[in-house]
mmCIF file of C-alpha atoms and ligand atoms in Angstrom:
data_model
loop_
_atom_site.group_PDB
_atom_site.id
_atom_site.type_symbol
_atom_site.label_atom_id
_atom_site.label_comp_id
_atom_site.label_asym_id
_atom_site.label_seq_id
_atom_site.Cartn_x
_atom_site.Cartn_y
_atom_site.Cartn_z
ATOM 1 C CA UNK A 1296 12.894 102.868 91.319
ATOM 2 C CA UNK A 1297 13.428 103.834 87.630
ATOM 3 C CA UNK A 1298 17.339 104.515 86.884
ATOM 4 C CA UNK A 1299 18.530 107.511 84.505
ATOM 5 C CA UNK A 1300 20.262 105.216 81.721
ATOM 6 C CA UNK A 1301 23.603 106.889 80.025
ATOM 7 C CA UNK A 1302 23.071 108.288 76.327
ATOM 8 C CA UNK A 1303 25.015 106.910 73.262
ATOM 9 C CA UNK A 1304 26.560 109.317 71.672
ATOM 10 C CA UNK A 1305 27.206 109.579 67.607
ATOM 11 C CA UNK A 1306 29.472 108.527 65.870
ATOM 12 C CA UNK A 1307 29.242 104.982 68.364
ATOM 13 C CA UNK A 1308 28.121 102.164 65.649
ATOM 14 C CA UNK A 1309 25.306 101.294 68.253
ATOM 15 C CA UNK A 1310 23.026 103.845 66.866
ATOM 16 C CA UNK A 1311 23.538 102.052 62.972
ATOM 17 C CA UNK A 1312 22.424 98.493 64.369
ATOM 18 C CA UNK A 1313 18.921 97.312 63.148
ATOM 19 C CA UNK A 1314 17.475 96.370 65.995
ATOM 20 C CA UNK A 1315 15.421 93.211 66.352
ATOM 21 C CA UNK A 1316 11.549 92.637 67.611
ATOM 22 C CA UNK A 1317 10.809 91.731 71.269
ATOM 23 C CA UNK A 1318 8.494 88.616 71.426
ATOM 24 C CA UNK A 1319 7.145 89.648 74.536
ATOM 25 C CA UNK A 1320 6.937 92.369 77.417
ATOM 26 C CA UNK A 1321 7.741 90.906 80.575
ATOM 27 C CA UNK A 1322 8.920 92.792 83.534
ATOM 28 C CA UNK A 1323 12.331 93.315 82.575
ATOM 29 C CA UNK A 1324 10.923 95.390 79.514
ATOM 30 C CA UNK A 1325 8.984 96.993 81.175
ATOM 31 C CA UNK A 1326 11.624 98.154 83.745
ATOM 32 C CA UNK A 1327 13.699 99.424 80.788
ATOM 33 C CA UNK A 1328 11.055 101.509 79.496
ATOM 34 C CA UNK A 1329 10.461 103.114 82.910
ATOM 35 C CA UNK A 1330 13.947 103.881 83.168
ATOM 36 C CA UNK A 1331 13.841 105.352 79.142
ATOM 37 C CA UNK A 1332 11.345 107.540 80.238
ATOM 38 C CA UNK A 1333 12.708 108.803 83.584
ATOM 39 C CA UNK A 1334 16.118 109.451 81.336
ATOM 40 C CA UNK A 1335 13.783 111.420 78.394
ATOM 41 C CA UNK A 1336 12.597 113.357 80.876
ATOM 42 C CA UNK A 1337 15.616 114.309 82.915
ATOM 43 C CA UNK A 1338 17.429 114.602 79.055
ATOM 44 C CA UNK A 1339 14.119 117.069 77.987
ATOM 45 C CA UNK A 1340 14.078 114.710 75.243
ATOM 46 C CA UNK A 1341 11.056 114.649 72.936
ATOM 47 C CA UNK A 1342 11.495 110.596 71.778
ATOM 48 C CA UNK A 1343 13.902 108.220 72.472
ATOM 49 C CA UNK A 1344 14.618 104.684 71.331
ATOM 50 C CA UNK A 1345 16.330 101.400 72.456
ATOM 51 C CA UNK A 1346 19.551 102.299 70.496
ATOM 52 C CA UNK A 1347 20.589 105.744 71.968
ATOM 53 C CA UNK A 1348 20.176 103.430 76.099
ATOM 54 C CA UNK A 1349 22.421 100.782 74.165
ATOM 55 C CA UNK A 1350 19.380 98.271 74.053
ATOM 56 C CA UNK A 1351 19.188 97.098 69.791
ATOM 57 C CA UNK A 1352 15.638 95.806 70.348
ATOM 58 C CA UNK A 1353 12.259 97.620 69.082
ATOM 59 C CA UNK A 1354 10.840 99.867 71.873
ATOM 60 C CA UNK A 1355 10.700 103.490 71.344
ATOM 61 C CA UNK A 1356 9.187 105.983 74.126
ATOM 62 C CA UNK A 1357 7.462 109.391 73.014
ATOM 63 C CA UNK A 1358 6.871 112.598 74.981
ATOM 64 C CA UNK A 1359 3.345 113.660 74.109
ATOM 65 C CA UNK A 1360 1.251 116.173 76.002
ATOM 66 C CA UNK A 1361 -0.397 113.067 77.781
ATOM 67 C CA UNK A 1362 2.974 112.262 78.941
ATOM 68 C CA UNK A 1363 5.344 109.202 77.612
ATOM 69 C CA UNK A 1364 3.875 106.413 75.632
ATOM 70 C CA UNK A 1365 6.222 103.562 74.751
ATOM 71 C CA UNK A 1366 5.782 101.711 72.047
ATOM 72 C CA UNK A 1367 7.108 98.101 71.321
ATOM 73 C CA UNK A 1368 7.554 96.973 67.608
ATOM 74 C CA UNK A 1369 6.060 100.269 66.257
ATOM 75 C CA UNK A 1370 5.768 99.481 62.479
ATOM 76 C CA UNK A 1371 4.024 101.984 60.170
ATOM 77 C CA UNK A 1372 1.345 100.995 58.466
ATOM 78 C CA UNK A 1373 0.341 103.873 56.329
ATOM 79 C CA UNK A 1374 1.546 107.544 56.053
ATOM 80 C CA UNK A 1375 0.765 110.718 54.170
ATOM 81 C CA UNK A 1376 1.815 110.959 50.250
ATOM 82 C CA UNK A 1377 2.550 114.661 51.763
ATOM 83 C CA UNK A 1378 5.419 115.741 52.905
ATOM 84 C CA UNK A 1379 6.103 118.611 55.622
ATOM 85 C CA UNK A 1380 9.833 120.042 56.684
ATOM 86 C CA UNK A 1381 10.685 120.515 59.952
ATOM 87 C CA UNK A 1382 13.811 120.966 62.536
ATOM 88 C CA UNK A 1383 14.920 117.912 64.213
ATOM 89 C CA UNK A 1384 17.603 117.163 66.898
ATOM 90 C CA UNK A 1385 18.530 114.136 68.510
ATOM 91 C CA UNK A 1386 19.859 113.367 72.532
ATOM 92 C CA UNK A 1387 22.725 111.443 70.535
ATOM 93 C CA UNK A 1388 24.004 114.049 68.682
ATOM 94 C CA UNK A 1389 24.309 116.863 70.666
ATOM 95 C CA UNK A 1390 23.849 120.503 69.670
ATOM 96 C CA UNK A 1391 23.479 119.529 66.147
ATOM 97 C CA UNK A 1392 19.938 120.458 64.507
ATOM 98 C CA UNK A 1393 18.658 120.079 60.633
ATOM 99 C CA UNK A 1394 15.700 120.472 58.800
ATOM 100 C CA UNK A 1395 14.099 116.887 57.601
ATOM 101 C CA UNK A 1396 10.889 116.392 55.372
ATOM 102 C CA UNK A 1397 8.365 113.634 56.910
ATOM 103 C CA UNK A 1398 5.070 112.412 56.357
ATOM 104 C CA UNK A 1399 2.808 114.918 57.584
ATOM 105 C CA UNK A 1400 0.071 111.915 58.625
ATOM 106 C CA UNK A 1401 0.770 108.456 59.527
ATOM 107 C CA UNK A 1402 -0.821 105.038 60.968
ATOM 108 C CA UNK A 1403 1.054 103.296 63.734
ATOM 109 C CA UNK A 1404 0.512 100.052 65.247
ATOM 110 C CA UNK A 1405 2.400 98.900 68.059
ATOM 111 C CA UNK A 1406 2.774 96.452 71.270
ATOM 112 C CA UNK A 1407 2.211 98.482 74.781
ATOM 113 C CA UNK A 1408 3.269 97.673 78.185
ATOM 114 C CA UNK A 1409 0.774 95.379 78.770
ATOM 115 C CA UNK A 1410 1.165 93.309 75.456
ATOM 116 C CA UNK A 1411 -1.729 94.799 73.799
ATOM 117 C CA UNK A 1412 -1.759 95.788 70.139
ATOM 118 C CA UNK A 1413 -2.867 99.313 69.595
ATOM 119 C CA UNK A 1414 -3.130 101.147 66.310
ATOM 120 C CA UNK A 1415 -3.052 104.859 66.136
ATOM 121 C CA UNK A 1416 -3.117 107.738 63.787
ATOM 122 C CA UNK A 1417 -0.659 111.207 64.545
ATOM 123 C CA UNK A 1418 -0.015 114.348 62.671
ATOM 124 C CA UNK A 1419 2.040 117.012 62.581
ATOM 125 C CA UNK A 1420 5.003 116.947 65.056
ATOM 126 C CA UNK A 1421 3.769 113.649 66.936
ATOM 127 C CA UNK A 1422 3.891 111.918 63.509
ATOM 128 C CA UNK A 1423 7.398 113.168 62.926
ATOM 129 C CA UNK A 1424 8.664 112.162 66.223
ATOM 130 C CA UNK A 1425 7.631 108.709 65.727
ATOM 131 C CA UNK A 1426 9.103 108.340 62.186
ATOM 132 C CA UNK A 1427 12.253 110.063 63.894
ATOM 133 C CA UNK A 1428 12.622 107.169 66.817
ATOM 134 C CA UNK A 1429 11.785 104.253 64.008
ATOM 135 C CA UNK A 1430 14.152 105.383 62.069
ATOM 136 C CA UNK A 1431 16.580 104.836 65.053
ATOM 137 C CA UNK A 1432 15.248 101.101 65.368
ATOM 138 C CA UNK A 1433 16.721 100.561 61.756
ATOM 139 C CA UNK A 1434 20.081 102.639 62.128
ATOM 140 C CA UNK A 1435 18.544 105.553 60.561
ATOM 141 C CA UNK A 1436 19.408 109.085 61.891
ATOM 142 C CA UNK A 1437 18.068 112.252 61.041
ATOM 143 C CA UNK A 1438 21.458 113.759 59.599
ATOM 144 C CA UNK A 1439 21.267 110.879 57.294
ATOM 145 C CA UNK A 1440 18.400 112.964 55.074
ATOM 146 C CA UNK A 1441 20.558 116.609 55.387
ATOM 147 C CA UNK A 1442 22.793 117.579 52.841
ATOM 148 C CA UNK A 1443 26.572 115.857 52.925
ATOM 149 C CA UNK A 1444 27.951 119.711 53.422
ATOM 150 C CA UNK A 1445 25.878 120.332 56.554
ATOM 151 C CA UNK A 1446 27.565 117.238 58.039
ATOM 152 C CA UNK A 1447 30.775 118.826 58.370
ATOM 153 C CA UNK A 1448 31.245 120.043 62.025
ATOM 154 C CA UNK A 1449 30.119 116.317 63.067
ATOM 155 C CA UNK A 1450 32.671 113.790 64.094
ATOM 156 C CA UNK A 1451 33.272 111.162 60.774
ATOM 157 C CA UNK A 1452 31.757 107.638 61.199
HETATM 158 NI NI1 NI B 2 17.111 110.705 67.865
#
């Protein structure tokens, strides 16, 4: 049975680690990203990524409409010269929100459960949610593109 796993929370330096590829999916992936997606959905998260559970590798799980598709070593391979602003939150920093510009469009490819390489293209606030939980593979987080001034009521790093 899949586990709810316990949330980093900012300003822990396990959220700024660049996480590193996994070579393969075997079970004990597998049983992680079961237990990332039970703990997105009990968290009414929208993405979350390897990081946030404490795991620095490259797996990432999104909520879509389809329900949650995890993605191992999710790599961008081509995104929108336009821009779009929207407002973003993570489950590591708690009841703290900010408005960050992404691509609008992007290409994905990615490793799924099953070790098969899929490519895919998302818009709107799927693409942003991806680029939002890749960002967390390379210790990137969302208040990192807001303004130094909005940062004030979070704890210092
Ligand atoms: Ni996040």
């Amino acid at each position: 049975m899949p586990k709810t796993l316990n949330i980093i929370i900012y300003p822990d330096k396990t959220l700024r680690v660049k996480c590193i590829e996994i070579k393969k999916v075997d079970d004990k992936i597998r049983r992680l990203i079961s237990d990332m997606e039970l703990t997105m959905k009990e968290k009414d998260g929208v993405g979350l990524a390897g990081p946030q559970v404490g795991q620095t590798i490259r797996v990432i799980i999104i909520n879509t409409k389809d329900g949650p598709l995890a993605m191992v070593n999710p790599k961008i391979t081509k995104k929108s010269w336009r821009k779009e602003s929207g407002e973003e939150g993570c489950l590591s920093i708690p009841d703290f929100y900010g408005s960050v510009k992404r691509h609008k469009k992007i290409n994905v490819i990615y490793t799924d459960k099953h070790n098969k390489k899929i490519k895919l293209a998302a818009e709107g606030l799927f693409a942003r949610v991806i680029q939002h939980e890749i960002d967390h593979l390379n210790g990137v987080l969302f208040i990192d593109y807001l303004p130094k001034k909005n940062l004030k009521d979070l704890p210092e790093e």
